[in-house]
PDB file of C-alpha atoms and ligand atoms in Angstrom:
ATOM      1  CA  MET A  28      68.752  24.672 -30.494  1.00 93.00           C
ATOM      2  CA  LYS A  29      65.138  23.013 -30.947  1.00 97.00           C
ATOM      3  CA  ALA A  30      63.611  22.017 -27.403  1.00 97.00           C
ATOM      4  CA  GLY A  31      60.315  20.919 -26.485  1.00 97.00           C
ATOM      5  CA  PHE A  32      57.808  18.347 -24.786  1.00 98.00           C
ATOM      6  CA  VAL A  33      56.544  15.392 -27.092  1.00 98.00           C
ATOM      7  CA  ASN A  34      53.586  13.542 -25.195  1.00 98.00           C
ATOM      8  CA  ILE A  35      52.420  10.388 -26.532  1.00 98.00           C
ATOM      9  CA  PHE A  36      48.176   9.581 -26.115  1.00 98.00           C
ATOM     10  CA  GLY A  37      46.581   6.769 -26.735  1.00 98.00           C
ATOM     11  CA  LYS A  38      43.941   3.825 -25.935  1.00 98.00           C
ATOM     12  CA  PRO A  39      45.733   0.870 -23.232  1.00 98.00           C
ATOM     13  CA  ASN A  40      48.015  -1.370 -25.563  1.00 98.00           C
ATOM     14  CA  ALA A  41      47.987   0.896 -28.501  1.00 98.00           C
ATOM     15  CA  GLY A  42      51.801   0.233 -28.183  1.00 98.00           C
ATOM     16  CA  LYS A  43      53.235   3.599 -26.520  1.00 98.00           C
ATOM     17  CA  SER A  44      55.884   2.514 -24.320  1.00 98.00           C
ATOM     18  CA  THR A  45      57.154   0.019 -27.035  1.00 98.00           C
ATOM     19  CA  LEU A  46      57.108   3.311 -28.848  1.00 98.00           C
ATOM     20  CA  LEU A  47      58.900   5.595 -26.189  1.00 98.00           C
ATOM     21  CA  ASN A  48      61.068   2.941 -25.708  1.00 98.00           C
ATOM     22  CA  ALA A  49      62.333   2.688 -29.777  1.00 98.00           C
ATOM     23  CA  LEU A  50      62.658   6.571 -29.918  1.00 98.00           C
ATOM     24  CA  MET A  51      65.362   6.424 -27.438  1.00 97.00           C
ATOM     25  CA  GLY A  52      67.151   3.340 -28.189  1.00 96.00           C
ATOM     26  CA  GLU A  53      66.724   2.538 -24.613  1.00 94.00           C
ATOM     27  CA  LYS A  54      63.962   0.019 -22.571  1.00 95.00           C
ATOM     28  CA  LEU A  55      62.817   3.005 -20.440  1.00 97.00           C
ATOM     29  CA  ALA A  56      59.378   1.829 -20.148  1.00 98.00           C
ATOM     30  CA  ILE A  57      57.854  -1.602 -19.363  1.00 98.00           C
ATOM     31  CA  VAL A  58      55.320  -3.519 -22.010  1.00 98.00           C
ATOM     32  CA  SER A  59      53.522  -6.463 -21.638  1.00 98.00           C
ATOM     33  CA  PRO A  60      50.360  -7.650 -23.739  1.00 98.00           C
ATOM     34  CA  LYS A  61      48.239  -6.334 -20.952  1.00 98.00           C
ATOM     35  CA  VAL A  62      46.227  -3.691 -21.088  1.00 98.00           C
ATOM     36  CA  GLN A  63      47.115  -0.841 -18.263  1.00 98.00           C
ATOM     37  CA  THR A  64      51.038  -1.492 -17.786  1.00 98.00           C
ATOM     38  CA  THR A  65      51.866   1.868 -17.664  1.00 98.00           C
ATOM     39  CA  ARG A  66      50.510   3.670 -14.612  1.00 98.00           C
ATOM     40  CA  HIS A  67      53.157   6.960 -13.993  1.00 98.00           C
ATOM     41  CA  ARG A  68      54.084   9.633 -16.644  1.00 98.00           C
ATOM     42  CA  ILE A  69      57.716   8.525 -17.853  1.00 98.00           C
ATOM     43  CA  LYS A  70      59.757  10.899 -18.945  1.00 97.00           C
ATOM     44  CA  ALA A  71      62.070   9.984 -21.117  1.00 98.00           C
ATOM     45  CA  ILE A  72      64.915  12.863 -22.054  1.00 97.00           C
ATOM     46  CA  TYR A  73      66.393  12.915 -25.884  1.00 96.00           C
ATOM     47  CA  THR A  74      69.354  15.259 -26.270  1.00 95.00           C
ATOM     48  CA  ASP A  75      71.325  15.459 -29.424  1.00 93.00           C
ATOM     49  CA  ALA A  76      73.732  18.461 -31.232  1.00 91.00           C
ATOM     50  CA  HIS A  77      70.411  20.440 -32.792  1.00 93.00           C
ATOM     51  CA  CYS A  78      67.927  19.124 -30.223  1.00 95.00           C
ATOM     52  CA  GLN A  79      66.607  18.316 -26.890  1.00 97.00           C
ATOM     53  CA  ILE A  80      63.142  16.419 -26.710  1.00 98.00           C
ATOM     54  CA  ILE A  81      61.405  15.279 -23.692  1.00 98.00           C
ATOM     55  CA  PHE A  82      59.245  12.481 -24.860  1.00 98.00           C
ATOM     56  CA  SER A  83      56.404  11.462 -22.355  1.00 98.00           C
ATOM     57  CA  ASP A  84      55.126   7.817 -21.800  1.00 98.00           C
ATOM     58  CA  THR A  85      51.378   8.017 -20.478  1.00 98.00           C
ATOM     59  CA  PRO A  86      49.140   5.241 -19.406  1.00 98.00           C
ATOM     60  CA  GLY A  87      46.259   4.502 -21.508  1.00 98.00           C
ATOM     61  CA  ILE A  88      43.664   6.792 -21.593  1.00 98.00           C
ATOM     62  CA  ILE A  89      40.537   4.859 -19.738  1.00 97.00           C
ATOM     63  CA  GLU A  90      37.155   5.367 -17.719  1.00 96.00           C
ATOM     64  CA  PRO A  91      38.401   5.893 -13.958  1.00 97.00           C
ATOM     65  CA  ARG A  92      37.000   2.808 -11.614  1.00 96.00           C
ATOM     66  CA  TYR A  93      39.456   3.327  -9.144  1.00 96.00           C
ATOM     67  CA  LYS A  94      41.729   5.754  -6.934  1.00 98.00           C
ATOM     68  CA  LEU A  95      44.071   4.714  -8.531  1.00 98.00           C
ATOM     69  CA  HIS A  96      42.577   4.878 -11.986  1.00 98.00           C
ATOM     70  CA  GLU A  97      41.966   8.206 -11.038  1.00 98.00           C
ATOM     71  CA  LYS A  98      45.644   8.850 -10.179  1.00 98.00           C
ATOM     72  CA  MET A  99      46.816   7.237 -13.883  1.00 98.00           C
ATOM     73  CA  MET A 100      44.186  10.133 -15.441  1.00 98.00           C
ATOM     74  CA  GLN A 101      46.015  12.934 -13.620  1.00 98.00           C
ATOM     75  CA  ALA A 102      49.561  11.622 -15.693  1.00 98.00           C
ATOM     76  CA  VAL A 103      47.839  12.003 -18.947  1.00 98.00           C
ATOM     77  CA  LYS A 104      46.173  15.308 -17.906  1.00 97.00           C
ATOM     78  CA  SER A 105      49.743  16.872 -16.535  1.00 97.00           C
ATOM     79  CA  SER A 106      51.022  15.628 -19.787  1.00 97.00           C
ATOM     80  CA  LEU A 107      48.326  17.598 -21.973  1.00 97.00           C
ATOM     81  CA  GLU A 108      49.378  20.721 -19.942  1.00 96.00           C
ATOM     82  CA  ASP A 109      53.036  20.824 -21.065  1.00 96.00           C
ATOM     83  CA  ALA A 110      52.703  19.302 -24.515  1.00 98.00           C
ATOM     84  CA  ASP A 111      54.965  21.588 -27.282  1.00 98.00           C
ATOM     85  CA  VAL A 112      53.602  18.678 -29.648  1.00 98.00           C
ATOM     86  CA  ALA A 113      51.068  15.805 -29.122  1.00 98.00           C
ATOM     87  CA  LEU A 114      51.904  12.074 -30.386  1.00 98.00           C
ATOM     88  CA  LEU A 115      48.493  10.504 -31.096  1.00 98.00           C
ATOM     89  CA  LEU A 116      49.267   6.613 -31.356  1.00 98.00           C
ATOM     90  CA  ALA A 117      46.893   4.220 -32.629  1.00 98.00           C
ATOM     91  CA  ASP A 118      46.352   0.664 -33.097  1.00 98.00           C
ATOM     92  CA  ALA A 119      46.471  -0.398 -36.868  1.00 98.00           C
ATOM     93  CA  THR A 120      44.523  -3.499 -36.302  1.00 98.00           C
ATOM     94  CA  GLU A 121      41.593  -1.844 -34.724  1.00 97.00           C
ATOM     95  CA  SER A 122      38.989   0.304 -36.218  1.00 95.00           C
ATOM     96  CA  PRO A 123      40.113   4.335 -36.015  1.00 98.00           C
ATOM     97  CA  GLU A 124      36.445   5.397 -34.389  1.00 97.00           C
ATOM     98  CA  GLU A 125      37.592   4.217 -30.508  1.00 97.00           C
ATOM     99  CA  SER A 126      40.596   6.214 -30.139  1.00 98.00           C
ATOM    100  CA  GLY A 127      39.356   8.873 -33.126  1.00 98.00           C
ATOM    101  CA  ALA A 128      36.256  10.001 -30.169  1.00 97.00           C
ATOM    102  CA  ILE A 129      39.470   9.847 -27.445  1.00 97.00           C
ATOM    103  CA  PHE A 130      41.823  12.117 -29.427  1.00 98.00           C
ATOM    104  CA  SER A 131      39.145  14.918 -30.148  1.00 97.00           C
ATOM    105  CA  ALA A 132      38.151  14.422 -26.008  1.00 96.00           C
ATOM    106  CA  LEU A 133      41.597  15.617 -25.700  1.00 96.00           C
ATOM    107  CA  LYS A 134      40.785  19.226 -26.926  1.00 96.00           C
ATOM    108  CA  LEU A 135      44.309  19.610 -28.112  1.00 96.00           C
ATOM    109  CA  LYS A 136      46.031  23.161 -28.754  1.00 93.00           C
ATOM    110  CA  VAL A 137      49.035  22.203 -29.823  1.00 96.00           C
ATOM    111  CA  PRO A 138      49.965  20.193 -33.103  1.00 96.00           C
ATOM    112  CA  ALA A 139      49.155  16.263 -33.462  1.00 97.00           C
ATOM    113  CA  ILE A 140      51.042  13.872 -35.248  1.00 98.00           C
ATOM    114  CA  VAL A 141      48.853  10.900 -35.674  1.00 98.00           C
ATOM    115  CA  VAL A 142      50.728   7.660 -35.502  1.00 98.00           C
ATOM    116  CA  ILE A 143      49.766   4.325 -36.577  1.00 98.00           C
ATOM    117  CA  ASN A 144      51.391   1.367 -34.918  1.00 98.00           C
ATOM    118  CA  LYS A 145      51.409  -2.263 -35.431  1.00 98.00           C
ATOM    119  CA  ALA A 146      51.547  -1.735 -39.092  1.00 98.00           C
ATOM    120  CA  ASP A 147      53.654  -4.740 -39.460  1.00 98.00           C
ATOM    121  CA  LEU A 148      49.953  -6.822 -37.854  1.00 98.00           C
ATOM    122  CA  ALA A 149      47.659  -5.071 -40.472  1.00 97.00           C
ATOM    123  CA  GLY A 150      46.980  -5.739 -44.354  1.00 96.00           C
ATOM    124  CA  PRO A 151      47.056  -2.666 -46.959  1.00 96.00           C
ATOM    125  CA  GLU A 152      43.365  -2.438 -47.277  1.00 96.00           C
ATOM    126  CA  GLN A 153      43.113  -2.018 -43.542  1.00 97.00           C
ATOM    127  CA  LEU A 154      45.816   0.468 -42.990  1.00 98.00           C
ATOM    128  CA  LYS A 155      44.265   2.282 -46.306  1.00 98.00           C
ATOM    129  CA  GLN A 156      41.240   2.528 -44.339  1.00 98.00           C
ATOM    130  CA  VAL A 157      42.455   4.039 -40.830  1.00 98.00           C
ATOM    131  CA  VAL A 158      44.639   6.025 -42.680  1.00 98.00           C
ATOM    132  CA  ASP A 159      41.979   7.754 -44.390  1.00 98.00           C
ATOM    133  CA  TYR A 160      39.908   8.165 -41.279  1.00 98.00           C
ATOM    134  CA  PHE A 161      42.400  10.054 -39.275  1.00 98.00           C
ATOM    135  CA  LYS A 162      43.621  12.592 -42.244  1.00 98.00           C
ATOM    136  CA  GLN A 163      40.394  13.923 -41.859  1.00 97.00           C
ATOM    137  CA  GLN A 164      40.285  14.704 -38.607  1.00 97.00           C
ATOM    138  CA  PRO A 165      40.886  18.387 -37.623  1.00 95.00           C
ATOM    139  CA  TYR A 166      43.725  17.688 -34.846  1.00 95.00           C
ATOM    140  CA  CYS A 167      45.518  15.527 -37.467  1.00 97.00           C
ATOM    141  CA  ARG A 168      48.501  18.139 -38.921  1.00 96.00           C
ATOM    142  CA  HIS A 169      50.495  14.630 -39.641  1.00 98.00           C
ATOM    143  CA  ILE A 170      49.802  11.294 -39.827  1.00 98.00           C
ATOM    144  CA  LEU A 171      52.691   8.386 -40.150  1.00 98.00           C
ATOM    145  CA  VAL A 172      52.590   4.630 -39.915  1.00 98.00           C
ATOM    146  CA  ILE A 173      55.179   2.213 -38.131  1.00 98.00           C
ATOM    147  CA  SER A 174      55.923  -0.594 -36.317  1.00 98.00           C
ATOM    148  CA  ALA A 175      57.069   0.274 -32.655  1.00 98.00           C
ATOM    149  CA  LEU A 176      57.998  -3.601 -32.466  1.00 98.00           C
ATOM    150  CA  ARG A 177      59.956  -3.936 -35.703  1.00 98.00           C
ATOM    151  CA  LYS A 178      61.405   0.070 -35.304  1.00 98.00           C
ATOM    152  CA  THR A 179      60.405   0.573 -38.957  1.00 98.00           C
ATOM    153  CA  GLY A 180      59.027   4.342 -39.352  1.00 98.00           C
ATOM    154  CA  VAL A 181      60.405   5.566 -36.258  1.00 98.00           C
ATOM    155  CA  ASP A 182      63.116   7.431 -37.845  1.00 97.00           C
ATOM    156  CA  ALA A 183      60.575   9.068 -39.874  1.00 98.00           C
ATOM    157  CA  LEU A 184      58.561  10.018 -37.071  1.00 98.00           C
ATOM    158  CA  LEU A 185      61.487  11.530 -35.166  1.00 97.00           C
ATOM    159  CA  LYS A 186      62.536  13.814 -38.037  1.00 97.00           C
ATOM    160  CA  SER A 187      58.945  14.872 -38.399  1.00 97.00           C
ATOM    161  CA  VAL A 188      58.874  15.529 -34.395  1.00 97.00           C
ATOM    162  CA  VAL A 189      61.800  17.795 -34.851  1.00 97.00           C
ATOM    163  CA  GLU A 190      60.160  19.662 -37.283  1.00 96.00           C
ATOM    164  CA  PHE A 191      57.386  20.699 -34.968  1.00 97.00           C
ATOM    165  CA  LEU A 192      59.444  21.633 -32.245  1.00 97.00           C
ATOM    166  CA  PRO A 193      59.767  25.132 -30.954  1.00 96.00           C
ATOM    167  CA  GLU A 194      62.944  26.665 -31.014  1.00 97.00           C
ATOM    168  CA  GLY A 195      64.450  26.893 -27.225  1.00 95.00           C
ATOM    169  CA  MET A 196      67.567  25.548 -24.828  1.00 95.00           C
ATOM    170  CA  PRO A 197      67.477  22.323 -23.295  1.00 94.00           C
ATOM    171  CA  PHE A 198      65.894  21.729 -20.326  1.00 94.00           C
ATOM    172  CA  TYR A 199      68.063  18.686 -18.799  1.00 94.00           C
ATOM    173  CA  GLU A 200      72.050  18.297 -18.708  1.00 86.00           C
ATOM    174  CA  GLY A 201      72.698  16.305 -21.803  1.00 75.00           C
ATOM    175  CA  ASP A 202      73.596  13.162 -20.436  1.00 84.00           C
ATOM    176  CA  ASP A 203      70.440  12.860 -18.272  1.00 88.00           C
ATOM    177  CA  LEU A 204      68.080  10.320 -19.892  1.00 94.00           C
ATOM    178  CA  SER A 205      64.900  10.746 -17.471  1.00 95.00           C
ATOM    179  CA  ASP A 206      63.644  12.958 -14.459  1.00 93.00           C
ATOM    180  CA  LEU A 207      63.127   9.693 -12.116  1.00 96.00           C
ATOM    181  CA  PRO A 208      65.034   8.085  -9.714  1.00 96.00           C
ATOM    182  CA  THR A 209      66.358   4.468 -10.422  1.00 96.00           C
ATOM    183  CA  ARG A 210      64.426   2.635  -7.539  1.00 97.00           C
ATOM    184  CA  PHE A 211      61.099   4.053  -9.909  1.00 98.00           C
ATOM    185  CA  PHE A 212      62.825   1.840 -12.568  1.00 98.00           C
ATOM    186  CA  VAL A 213      63.638  -1.054 -10.478  1.00 98.00           C
ATOM    187  CA  SER A 214      60.088  -1.040  -9.111  1.00 98.00           C
ATOM    188  CA  GLU A 215      58.601  -1.133 -12.564  1.00 98.00           C
ATOM    189  CA  LEU A 216      61.104  -4.383 -14.108  1.00 98.00           C
ATOM    190  CA  ILE A 217      59.630  -6.090 -10.934  1.00 98.00           C
ATOM    191  CA  ARG A 218      55.982  -4.603 -11.847  1.00 98.00           C
ATOM    192  CA  GLU A 219      56.524  -5.742 -15.488  1.00 98.00           C
ATOM    193  CA  LYS A 220      57.303  -9.440 -14.397  1.00 98.00           C
ATOM    194  CA  ILE A 221      54.056  -9.410 -12.789  1.00 98.00           C
ATOM    195  CA  PHE A 222      52.563  -8.551 -15.603  1.00 98.00           C
ATOM    196  CA  LEU A 223      53.992 -11.097 -17.961  1.00 98.00           C
ATOM    197  CA  LEU A 224      53.845 -14.391 -15.211  1.00 98.00           C
ATOM    198  CA  TYR A 225      50.569 -13.842 -13.527  1.00 98.00           C
ATOM    199  CA  GLY A 226      47.094 -13.991 -15.247  1.00 94.00           C
ATOM    200  CA  ASP A 227      43.412 -12.666 -14.336  1.00 91.00           C
ATOM    201  CA  GLU A 228      43.429  -9.492 -11.791  1.00 95.00           C
ATOM    202  CA  ILE A 229      46.886 -10.610 -10.245  1.00 98.00           C
ATOM    203  CA  PRO A 230      48.667  -7.577 -12.001  1.00 98.00           C
ATOM    204  CA  TYR A 231      45.848  -4.966 -11.548  1.00 98.00           C
ATOM    205  CA  HIS A 232      45.849  -5.861  -8.210  1.00 98.00           C
ATOM    206  CA  ALA A 233      49.150  -5.499  -7.291  1.00 98.00           C
ATOM    207  CA  THR A 234      51.685  -2.550  -6.959  1.00 98.00           C
ATOM    208  CA  VAL A 235      55.934  -3.092  -6.263  1.00 98.00           C
ATOM    209  CA  LEU A 236      57.625  -0.957  -3.439  1.00 98.00           C
ATOM    210  CA  ILE A 237      61.308  -0.902  -2.848  1.00 98.00           C
ATOM    211  CA  GLN A 238      62.205  -0.922   0.432  1.00 98.00           C
ATOM    212  CA  GLU A 239      65.960  -1.232   0.733  1.00 98.00           C
ATOM    213  CA  PHE A 240      68.342   0.071  -2.170  1.00 98.00           C
ATOM    214  CA  LYS A 241      72.143  -0.370  -0.730  1.00 98.00           C
ATOM    215  CA  GLU A 242      75.228  -0.238  -3.422  1.00 96.00           C
ATOM    216  CA  LYS A 243      77.789  -2.756  -1.730  1.00 95.00           C
ATOM    217  CA  SER A 244      81.393  -3.003  -3.042  1.00 94.00           C
ATOM    218  CA  THR A 245      80.356  -6.133  -5.636  1.00 95.00           C
ATOM    219  CA  LEU A 246      76.838  -5.839  -5.634  1.00 97.00           C
ATOM    220  CA  ILE A 247      73.575  -4.068  -5.040  1.00 98.00           C
ATOM    221  CA  LYS A 248      71.399  -4.909  -2.539  1.00 98.00           C
ATOM    222  CA  ILE A 249      67.976  -4.233  -3.230  1.00 98.00           C
ATOM    223  CA  GLN A 250      64.654  -5.197  -1.186  1.00 98.00           C
ATOM    224  CA  ALA A 251      61.127  -4.924  -2.387  1.00 98.00           C
ATOM    225  CA  ASP A 252      57.366  -5.177  -1.363  1.00 98.00           C
ATOM    226  CA  ILE A 253      54.925  -6.939  -4.046  1.00 98.00           C
ATOM    227  CA  ILE A 254      51.379  -5.576  -2.545  1.00 98.00           C
ATOM    228  CA  VAL A 255      48.695  -7.506  -3.158  1.00 98.00           C
ATOM    229  CA  GLN A 256      44.449  -6.683  -2.070  1.00 98.00           C
ATOM    230  CA  ARG A 257      43.835 -10.428  -0.750  1.00 97.00           C
ATOM    231  CA  GLU A 258      45.433 -13.828   0.656  1.00 98.00           C
ATOM    232  CA  SER A 259      44.445 -15.728  -2.032  1.00 98.00           C
ATOM    233  CA  GLN A 260      46.434 -13.441  -4.756  1.00 98.00           C
ATOM    234  CA  LYS A 261      49.850 -13.521  -2.113  1.00 98.00           C
ATOM    235  CA  GLY A 262      49.276 -17.613  -2.774  1.00 98.00           C
ATOM    236  CA  ILE A 263      49.014 -17.154  -5.899  1.00 98.00           C
ATOM    237  CA  ILE A 264      52.438 -14.595  -6.310  1.00 98.00           C
ATOM    238  CA  LEU A 265      54.076 -16.950  -4.566  1.00 98.00           C
ATOM    239  CA  GLY A 266      53.022 -20.047  -6.030  1.00 98.00           C
ATOM    240  CA  GLU A 267      53.453 -23.978  -4.667  1.00 97.00           C
ATOM    241  CA  GLY A 268      56.411 -24.165  -2.422  1.00 97.00           C
ATOM    242  CA  GLY A 269      57.435 -20.289  -3.830  1.00 97.00           C
ATOM    243  CA  LYS A 270      57.823 -21.494  -7.469  1.00 98.00           C
ATOM    244  CA  MET A 271      56.565 -19.059  -9.028  1.00 98.00           C
ATOM    245  CA  ILE A 272      57.930 -15.884  -7.102  1.00 98.00           C
ATOM    246  CA  ARG A 273      61.577 -17.448  -7.620  1.00 98.00           C
ATOM    247  CA  GLN A 274      60.426 -17.303 -11.177  1.00 98.00           C
ATOM    248  CA  LEU A 275      59.922 -13.596 -10.990  1.00 98.00           C
ATOM    249  CA  GLY A 276      62.583 -12.711  -8.593  1.00 98.00           C
ATOM    250  CA  THR A 277      65.380 -14.607 -11.474  1.00 98.00           C
ATOM    251  CA  GLN A 278      63.786 -12.366 -14.410  1.00 98.00           C
ATOM    252  CA  ALA A 279      63.655  -9.212 -12.546  1.00 98.00           C
ATOM    253  CA  ARG A 280      66.777  -9.442 -11.344  1.00 98.00           C
ATOM    254  CA  GLN A 281      68.173 -10.557 -14.965  1.00 98.00           C
ATOM    255  CA  ASP A 282      66.881  -7.289 -16.144  1.00 98.00           C
ATOM    256  CA  ILE A 283      67.451  -5.187 -12.785  1.00 98.00           C
ATOM    257  CA  GLU A 284      71.053  -5.945 -13.388  1.00 98.00           C
ATOM    258  CA  ALA A 285      70.963  -5.457 -17.040  1.00 96.00           C
ATOM    259  CA  PHE A 286      69.470  -1.805 -16.309  1.00 96.00           C
ATOM    260  CA  LEU A 287      72.270  -0.732 -13.523  1.00 96.00           C
ATOM    261  CA  GLY A 288      75.174  -2.939 -15.067  1.00 96.00           C
ATOM    262  CA  SER A 289      75.865  -4.430 -11.964  1.00 97.00           C
ATOM    263  CA  LYS A 290      75.217  -7.737 -10.069  1.00 98.00           C
ATOM    264  CA  VAL A 291      72.076  -7.403  -7.969  1.00 98.00           C
ATOM    265  CA  PHE A 292      70.851  -9.398  -4.650  1.00 98.00           C
ATOM    266  CA  LEU A 293      66.775  -9.144  -4.906  1.00 98.00           C
ATOM    267  CA  GLU A 294      64.783 -10.185  -1.911  1.00 98.00           C
ATOM    268  CA  LEU A 295      61.017  -9.617  -2.406  1.00 98.00           C
ATOM    269  CA  PHE A 296      57.914 -10.200   0.130  1.00 98.00           C
ATOM    270  CA  VAL A 297      54.357 -10.347  -0.315  1.00 98.00           C
ATOM    271  CA  LYS A 298      52.433  -8.050   1.829  1.00 98.00           C
ATOM    272  CA  VAL A 299      47.989  -7.987   1.852  1.00 98.00           C
ATOM    273  CA  ARG A 300      46.706  -4.489   1.899  1.00 98.00           C
ATOM    274  CA  PRO A 301      43.157  -4.696   1.305  1.00 98.00           C
ATOM    275  CA  LYS A 302      41.700  -1.871  -0.823  1.00 97.00           C
ATOM    276  CA  TRP A 303      45.127  -0.238  -1.736  1.00 98.00           C
ATOM    277  CA  ARG A 304      44.098   1.197  -5.030  1.00 98.00           C
ATOM    278  CA  ASP A 305      41.474   3.071  -3.609  1.00 97.00           C
ATOM    279  CA  ASN A 306      43.527   4.627  -0.206  1.00 97.00           C
ATOM    280  CA  GLU A 307      44.747   8.114  -0.834  1.00 97.00           C
ATOM    281  CA  TRP A 308      47.320   7.608   1.385  1.00 97.00           C
ATOM    282  CA  GLN A 309      48.600   4.069   0.394  1.00 97.00           C
ATOM    283  CA  LEU A 310      48.854   5.201  -3.169  1.00 98.00           C
ATOM    284  CA  ARG A 311      51.139   8.195  -2.123  1.00 97.00           C
ATOM    285  CA  GLU A 312      52.801   5.589   0.188  1.00 97.00           C
ATOM    286  CA  TYR A 313      53.685   3.151  -3.036  1.00 97.00           C
ATOM    287  CA  GLY A 314      54.253   6.530  -5.233  1.00 96.00           C
ATOM    288  CA  TYR A 315      50.834   7.149  -7.054  1.00 97.00           C
TER     289      TYR A 315
HETATM  290  N1  GTP B 432      53.115  -6.459 -33.736  1.00 61.36           N
HETATM  291  C1  GTP B 432      53.325  -5.613 -32.644  1.00 61.36           C
HETATM  292  N2  GTP B 432      52.865  -5.504 -31.550  1.00 61.36           N
HETATM  293  C2  GTP B 432      53.261  -4.437 -30.966  1.00 61.36           C
HETATM  294  C3  GTP B 432      53.647  -3.239 -31.892  1.00 61.36           C
HETATM  295  N3  GTP B 432      54.088  -2.042 -30.696  1.00 61.36           N
HETATM  296  C4  GTP B 432      53.395  -2.618 -29.398  1.00 61.36           C
HETATM  297  N4  GTP B 432      53.642  -3.950 -30.017  1.00 61.36           N
HETATM  298  C5  GTP B 432      52.890  -5.095 -28.452  1.00 61.36           C
HETATM  299  O1  GTP B 432      51.377  -4.511 -27.884  1.00 61.36           O
HETATM  300  C6  GTP B 432      51.607  -4.922 -26.480  1.00 61.36           C
HETATM  301  C7  GTP B 432      51.834  -3.273 -26.102  1.00 61.36           C
HETATM  302  O2  GTP B 432      52.597  -2.476 -25.884  1.00 61.36           O
HETATM  303  P1  GTP B 432      53.064  -1.491 -24.766  1.00 61.36           P
HETATM  304  O3  GTP B 432      54.040  -0.877 -25.501  1.00 61.36           O
HETATM  305  O4  GTP B 432      52.934  -2.249 -23.643  1.00 61.36           O
HETATM  306  O5  GTP B 432      51.311  -0.434 -25.286  1.00 61.36           O
HETATM  307  P2  GTP B 432      51.429   0.788 -24.176  1.00 61.36           P
HETATM  308  O6  GTP B 432      50.329   1.574 -25.001  1.00 61.36           O
HETATM  309  O7  GTP B 432      52.334   1.523 -23.463  1.00 61.36           O
HETATM  310  O8  GTP B 432      50.204   0.304 -22.818  1.00 61.36           O
HETATM  311  P3  GTP B 432      49.706   0.578 -21.594  1.00 61.36           P
HETATM  312  O9  GTP B 432      50.951   1.045 -20.821  1.00 61.36           O
HETATM  313  O10 GTP B 432      48.567  -0.288 -21.054  1.00 61.36           O
HETATM  314  O11 GTP B 432      48.511   1.664 -21.912  1.00 61.36           O
HETATM  315  C8  GTP B 432      53.095  -5.759 -26.299  1.00 61.36           C
HETATM  316  O12 GTP B 432      52.644  -6.449 -26.246  1.00 61.36           O
HETATM  317  C9  GTP B 432      53.925  -4.964 -27.247  1.00 61.36           C
HETATM  318  O13 GTP B 432      54.988  -5.884 -27.719  1.00 61.36           O
HETATM  319  C10 GTP B 432      54.029  -2.943 -32.719  1.00 61.36           C
HETATM  320  O14 GTP B 432      54.204  -2.616 -33.598  1.00 61.36           O
HETATM  321  N5  GTP B 432      53.823  -4.488 -33.382  1.00 61.36           N
HETATM  322 MG1   MG B 433      52.735   1.711 -21.122  1.00 61.36          MG
END
């Protein structure tokens, strides 16, 4: 058997969460076109007859400006500490230097596979330039070009990951997909819809707290609070006559039903908690 931790690192929006989902063939991590969507380390357990790979999606690497950001970068740090293999994800459409500087600063002690993502958006000349740049970097043990969105190159990546994986026994039961509780995934699906439906600072000032999760005979009743920092943001989340929050509720409920394989009754409340992103106690209460 081979078994180990394979952790994904990169700038915000590189496609780390999309890649995790593509590797697993299952949507475990939320995705949005906006930066800083992921705030937690999300472990996903891939098991077959020959290996167990514990993949971790991590928040995009940034310079922290709030306590929330510091928590996000702690998630990156913890993923650096237990990695057996690092996947360094870079966006093919960007010039490589910025990602390159971030990867160097990680000071990795484990083998790294550089993964050039969004190949579907880049021309051959651009791809060659990016690949040539990373090939010269000392941390680059192997390099692959993929499109996580179109799932091209993902099988080849999985193969190459297994080659770098150490020998060992599985860490988790064969049918576990993650070590995170169902409530976490539910709150994330609601948060994803906030990222998709609202502009400007709203997604960055919002978080979601599941207050109730009750399995009834025919459905699951879920009550969640959407926490924002200001009254004006509460108004935007609600929308005129509650139009926006109804849309949010419908979209989130559909995804939660698909995830849980059950009918769901979803109730959302909006609460204002000034400066929650800088408050240690509130961050803890909200799961950070
Ligand atoms: N065209 C294209 N878009 C992609 C690809 N991979 C990801 N994306 C898009 O890029 C955006 C960001 O994807 P995410 O997976 O959320 O990126 P991330 O690295 O997890 O971002 P953070 O969580 O903010 O650090 C989304 O709109 C994805 O659909 C790809 O291979 N091709
Ligand atoms: Mg992400």
